[in-house]
Amino acid sequence: MSVQVTVNGSATELADGATVATLVAGRSGGHDRVAVALNGDVVPRSRWTATPLSPGDRLEVLAPTAGG
Amino acid sequence: MSTSELVPALQQEEAADPFVLGGEAFTSRLILGTGGLPSLDVLERVVRTSGSQLVTVALRRVEAAAGSSMVGVLEGCGVRLLPNTAGCQTAREAVLTAQLSREAFGTDWIKLEVIGDERTLLPDAVELLDAAEQLVAGGFTVLAYTNDDPILGRRLADSGCAAVMPLGSPIGSGLGIRNPHNIALLRELVDVPVVLDAGIGTASDAALAMELGCDAVLLASAVTRARNPERMALAMRQAVEGGRLARSAGRIPRRWHAEASTSMAGLPDL
């Protein structure tokens, strides 16, 4: 079983039972100040482990960069 | 006076005239954007040389984001981080970006940008005001990047923005301040700090902003894309301080004809 979601614009297959926390662990690339949006809403860090992912979810996983 | 001698003198002037923004006092009136620098090493030197205490940052997808060490470098410089909503074109996007920034950076300060299109990067007044109202209601300290429109600036101030930040000219254009009269009018109309944001090309532009009564200057490209960013950072620091001093010193009135400074009394008949 797997869950099809869209992460940062790309179709992604995750293991069944995946949560925001497991997704971030695999995608954060060493960033420690990651923020996550799920279907257009912020998911606070405190809720990452308790937020399961469902088929069709759209996620944005963001990190700090330079900007003006 | 050498650079090393000059910086302490500037620090004295800056400390004697604090800049209060969102309830916090800063000695520097130069807010620095970080976009466009070639390396973290140059970033650190530029931030330190500029004397800036408030530095803008952004959020992007992790694949495109800078290394995690950027925030570490900025924290090492002791500056406060000011996340932006660069690239957002609707109030909904900007509000969500501000909420994500609060998560990522642990601050409720936000430089609110809502642009109308990618060609001009000019603010979309309708979406901007909507976003400002929502963010103020959500407890954010909103620094609103806006058009050089005094009435819109007043609406943003009335909505509870902590600062109104009019553009001098389009972002990254280096065209300076195209409508100085509007900037001065805006300064008269609002009680919150006015920060000239966008369009600065060189030191004289920053000095002019301060002479017009702006409380601070926010710039990025003028320094980060200069041939020598560190030297330009020092130039901007001096320009902001010089403009501020000139403003408070009270400039002479403009005259159509000359007025001699040497007395005509006692002029010999040769």
XYZ file of C-alpha atoms in Angstrom:
338
model
C 0.000 0.000 0.000
C 1.150 3.524 -0.699
C -0.166 7.067 -0.717
C 0.086 9.303 -3.798
C 0.604 12.966 -2.895
C 2.113 16.054 -4.498
C 5.169 17.490 -2.756
C 6.591 20.798 -3.961
C 4.848 20.353 -7.274
C 6.035 16.785 -7.935
C 3.986 13.594 -7.750
C 5.348 11.540 -4.852
C 4.599 8.062 -3.547
C 4.798 7.606 0.213
C 4.439 4.515 2.364
C 1.019 3.894 3.837
C 0.728 5.576 7.220
C 3.052 8.412 6.250
C 2.719 11.603 8.254
C 3.977 15.135 7.745
C 6.801 14.239 10.140
C 7.997 11.247 8.081
C 7.778 13.316 4.895
C 9.839 16.155 6.367
C 12.413 13.710 7.700
C 13.002 12.507 4.153
C 12.802 15.860 2.390
C 14.269 18.501 4.690
C 17.813 18.109 3.342
C 19.400 19.084 6.628
C 17.325 22.225 7.102
C 16.214 22.712 10.684
C 13.805 25.590 10.034
C 11.332 23.876 7.766
C 7.732 24.993 7.417
C 4.997 22.871 5.863
C 1.732 23.755 4.130
C -0.861 21.001 3.573
C -3.622 21.757 1.061
C -3.141 25.486 1.578
C -2.929 25.551 5.378
C 0.042 25.687 7.725
C 0.805 22.547 9.687
C 2.546 23.668 12.888
C 5.619 21.658 13.808
C 3.865 20.432 16.966
C 1.285 18.636 14.800
C 3.598 17.028 12.239
C 3.611 13.562 13.838
C -0.156 13.595 14.349
C -0.978 14.652 10.797
C -1.391 11.653 8.451
C -1.242 12.121 4.693
C -4.111 11.144 2.426
C -4.182 10.387 -1.308
C -4.199 13.607 -3.362
C -2.773 15.824 -0.631
C -0.760 18.812 -1.841
C 2.237 19.707 0.302
C 4.767 22.486 0.252
C 7.955 21.889 2.241
C 9.821 25.175 2.603
C 13.115 26.350 4.062
C 14.992 29.636 4.564
C 16.823 31.278 1.716
C 18.240 34.693 0.899
C 15.804 37.393 -0.128
C 15.278 41.121 -0.384
C 39.557 59.230 7.849
C 40.043 55.542 7.139
C 37.249 52.976 7.100
C 38.287 51.589 10.474
C 38.255 55.078 11.994
C 34.967 55.981 10.390
C 32.836 53.092 11.653
C 33.104 54.006 15.375
C 32.140 57.595 14.547
C 29.100 56.365 12.643
C 28.171 54.070 15.511
C 28.155 57.063 17.878
C 25.843 59.032 15.609
C 23.560 56.052 15.097
C 23.315 55.267 18.819
C 22.353 58.857 19.643
C 19.319 58.693 17.368
C 17.499 55.354 17.777
C 15.001 54.050 15.245
C 11.909 52.603 16.942
C 10.028 50.046 14.865
C 7.329 47.681 16.088
C 8.166 48.586 19.672
C 11.869 47.741 19.278
C 14.718 50.246 19.186
C 17.448 49.945 16.579
C 20.535 52.085 16.239
C 20.872 51.355 12.517
C 18.471 52.859 10.005
C 19.628 50.597 7.192
C 17.616 47.413 6.646
C 19.463 44.975 4.435
C 18.115 42.425 1.991
C 20.219 39.312 1.510
C 19.253 38.219 -2.004
C 21.939 38.166 -4.671
C 25.178 37.648 -2.770
C 27.728 35.136 -4.093
C 28.682 33.451 -0.804
C 28.024 33.233 2.925
C 31.427 34.786 3.556
C 30.501 37.898 1.578
C 27.088 37.931 3.280
C 28.695 38.068 6.702
C 31.126 40.827 5.744
C 28.390 42.880 4.097
C 26.027 42.572 7.068
C 28.751 43.524 9.538
C 30.001 46.447 7.456
C 26.496 47.791 6.858
C 25.829 47.966 10.596
C 22.330 46.695 9.816
C 20.393 45.103 12.680
C 17.400 43.979 10.649
C 17.925 41.701 7.660
C 15.362 40.251 5.272
C 15.128 36.558 4.395
C 12.693 34.405 2.422
C 11.146 30.938 2.261
C 11.431 28.690 -0.783
C 10.947 25.010 -1.544
C 13.672 23.012 0.232
C 15.211 21.859 -3.048
C 15.870 25.476 -4.039
C 16.634 26.919 -0.604
C 20.052 28.090 0.488
C 22.108 25.950 2.849
C 20.901 25.870 6.416
C 24.037 27.758 7.426
C 22.680 31.080 6.104
C 20.468 31.611 9.124
C 23.383 30.599 11.356
C 25.607 33.243 9.776
C 22.954 35.925 10.247
C 22.342 34.908 13.845
C 26.090 35.065 14.406
C 25.979 38.670 13.244
C 23.363 39.374 15.935
C 20.768 40.707 13.526
C 17.010 40.327 13.735
C 15.464 38.366 10.850
C 12.657 39.874 8.799
C 10.986 37.271 6.568
C 9.355 38.519 3.385
C 6.444 37.374 1.228
C 8.332 37.956 -2.031
C 6.626 36.526 -5.096
C 3.122 36.429 -3.628
C 0.426 37.825 -5.921
C -2.694 37.402 -3.773
C -3.618 38.186 -0.195
C -4.235 34.472 0.390
C -0.696 33.552 -0.709
C 0.849 36.342 1.329
C -1.037 35.479 4.518
C -0.109 31.802 4.185
C 3.528 32.701 3.507
C 3.579 34.916 6.608
C 2.155 32.067 8.686
C 4.763 29.657 7.280
C 7.504 32.197 7.998
C 6.335 32.492 11.578
C 6.752 28.721 11.846
C 10.160 28.634 10.186
C 11.784 31.719 11.692
C 9.932 32.027 14.981
C 9.008 35.677 14.424
C 5.715 37.419 13.815
C 7.442 40.252 11.966
C 6.766 40.155 8.243
C 7.813 42.273 5.285
C 4.572 42.132 3.331
C 4.965 42.125 -0.442
C 2.036 41.430 -2.754
C 2.982 42.090 -6.336
C 0.738 42.608 -9.342
C 2.925 40.893 -11.912
C 6.431 39.555 -12.395
C 7.423 42.064 -15.045
C 7.091 45.201 -12.931
C 7.030 43.652 -9.438
C 4.820 46.614 -8.533
C 2.523 46.158 -5.527
C -1.124 45.190 -6.052
C -2.840 47.770 -3.856
C -6.104 45.854 -3.401
C -4.510 42.545 -2.421
C -1.884 44.335 -0.307
C -4.398 46.150 1.873
C -6.485 42.981 2.254
C -3.409 40.995 3.331
C -2.278 43.749 5.715
C -5.640 43.773 7.465
C -5.683 39.992 7.830
C -2.115 39.824 9.135
C -2.576 42.650 11.640
C -5.695 40.851 12.901
C -3.604 37.690 13.170
C -1.098 39.359 15.471
C 1.672 40.023 12.972
C 3.942 43.049 13.008
C 3.468 44.091 9.396
C 6.005 46.129 7.430
C 4.194 46.818 4.189
C 6.030 47.269 0.910
C 3.830 49.647 -1.071
C 3.529 52.000 -4.009
C 4.663 55.601 -3.586
C 1.020 56.568 -3.074
C 0.476 58.676 0.060
C -3.200 57.771 0.344
C -2.568 54.032 0.088
C 0.236 54.469 2.612
C -2.190 56.133 4.981
C -4.687 53.301 4.510
C -1.947 50.782 5.396
C -0.962 52.760 8.477
C -4.621 53.043 9.517
C -4.980 49.276 9.124
C -2.338 48.799 11.816
C 0.879 48.261 9.857
C 3.988 48.901 11.966
C 5.736 50.586 9.031
C 4.870 51.776 5.563
C 7.569 51.055 2.994
C 7.083 52.904 -0.295
C 9.150 52.045 -3.336
C 11.454 54.629 -4.850
C 11.232 52.793 -8.191
C 10.723 49.141 -9.211
C 12.540 46.411 -7.281
C 16.065 45.860 -8.532
C 15.839 48.686 -11.086
C 18.357 50.988 -9.412
C 16.362 53.932 -10.778
C 16.384 55.764 -7.449
C 13.454 57.817 -6.161
C 11.212 58.708 -9.116
C 8.651 60.711 -7.162
C 10.343 62.407 -4.202
C 7.323 64.633 -3.625
C 5.077 61.633 -2.945
C 7.587 60.186 -0.497
C 7.693 63.475 1.429
C 3.872 63.714 1.359
C 3.540 60.172 2.689
C 5.957 61.011 5.497
C 3.646 63.885 6.476
C 0.488 61.768 6.369
C 1.334 58.842 8.662
C 2.520 58.447 12.238
C 4.293 55.111 11.756
C 7.854 54.795 10.428
C 8.303 55.266 6.678
C 11.000 53.085 5.129
C 12.120 53.715 1.554
C 12.091 50.238 0.057
C 13.161 49.303 -3.476
C 14.796 51.163 -6.308
C 17.908 52.438 -4.533
C 20.823 52.358 -6.975
C 23.593 54.209 -5.227
C 24.476 56.127 -2.087
C 22.909 59.436 -3.128
C 19.519 57.705 -3.500
C 19.702 56.481 0.101
C 20.749 59.924 1.326
C 17.855 61.527 -0.554
C 15.380 59.124 1.062
C 16.533 60.221 4.489
C 16.560 63.914 3.504
C 12.935 63.517 2.408
C 12.123 62.431 5.957
C 12.154 58.649 5.678
C 12.973 56.924 8.958
C 15.041 54.174 7.360
C 16.073 52.636 4.047
C 15.674 49.019 2.959
C 17.850 47.875 0.099
C 19.297 44.665 -1.296
C 20.405 44.689 -4.937
C 22.229 48.021 -4.688
C 24.670 46.327 -2.314
C 24.484 42.650 -3.199
C 24.891 43.217 -6.942
C 27.473 45.999 -6.662
C 30.904 45.166 -8.026
C 32.228 45.498 -4.471
C 29.316 44.695 -2.120
C 31.242 45.330 1.106
C 32.381 48.780 -0.014
C 28.868 49.650 -1.180
C 27.483 48.497 2.180
C 29.707 51.050 3.895
C 28.704 53.708 1.360
C 25.023 53.057 2.084
C 25.604 53.170 5.806
C 27.289 56.558 5.500
C 24.639 57.819 3.088
C 21.784 56.883 5.420
C 23.553 58.559 8.317
C 24.457 61.628 6.239
C 20.924 62.030 4.947
C 19.524 61.677 8.440
C 21.905 64.307 9.797
C 21.147 66.673 6.921
C 17.418 66.284 7.499
C 17.718 67.180 11.160
C 20.238 69.964 10.482
C 17.720 71.891 8.358
C 18.786 72.572 4.798
C 18.900 76.059 3.284
C 15.970 77.141 1.126
C 16.329 76.782 -2.628
C 16.784 80.168 -4.384
C 16.372 81.093 -8.012
C 19.353 83.484 -7.935
C 22.678 83.447 -6.176
C 23.222 84.733 -2.670
C 26.829 85.532 -1.821
C 28.224 84.040 1.339
C 31.057 86.575 1.370
C 29.847 89.965 2.604
C 29.677 92.788 0.040
C 30.341 95.294 2.838
C 33.834 96.709 2.540
C 34.310 95.512 -1.036
C 37.315 97.533 -2.289
C 37.027 99.729 -5.388
C 39.861 98.361 -7.473
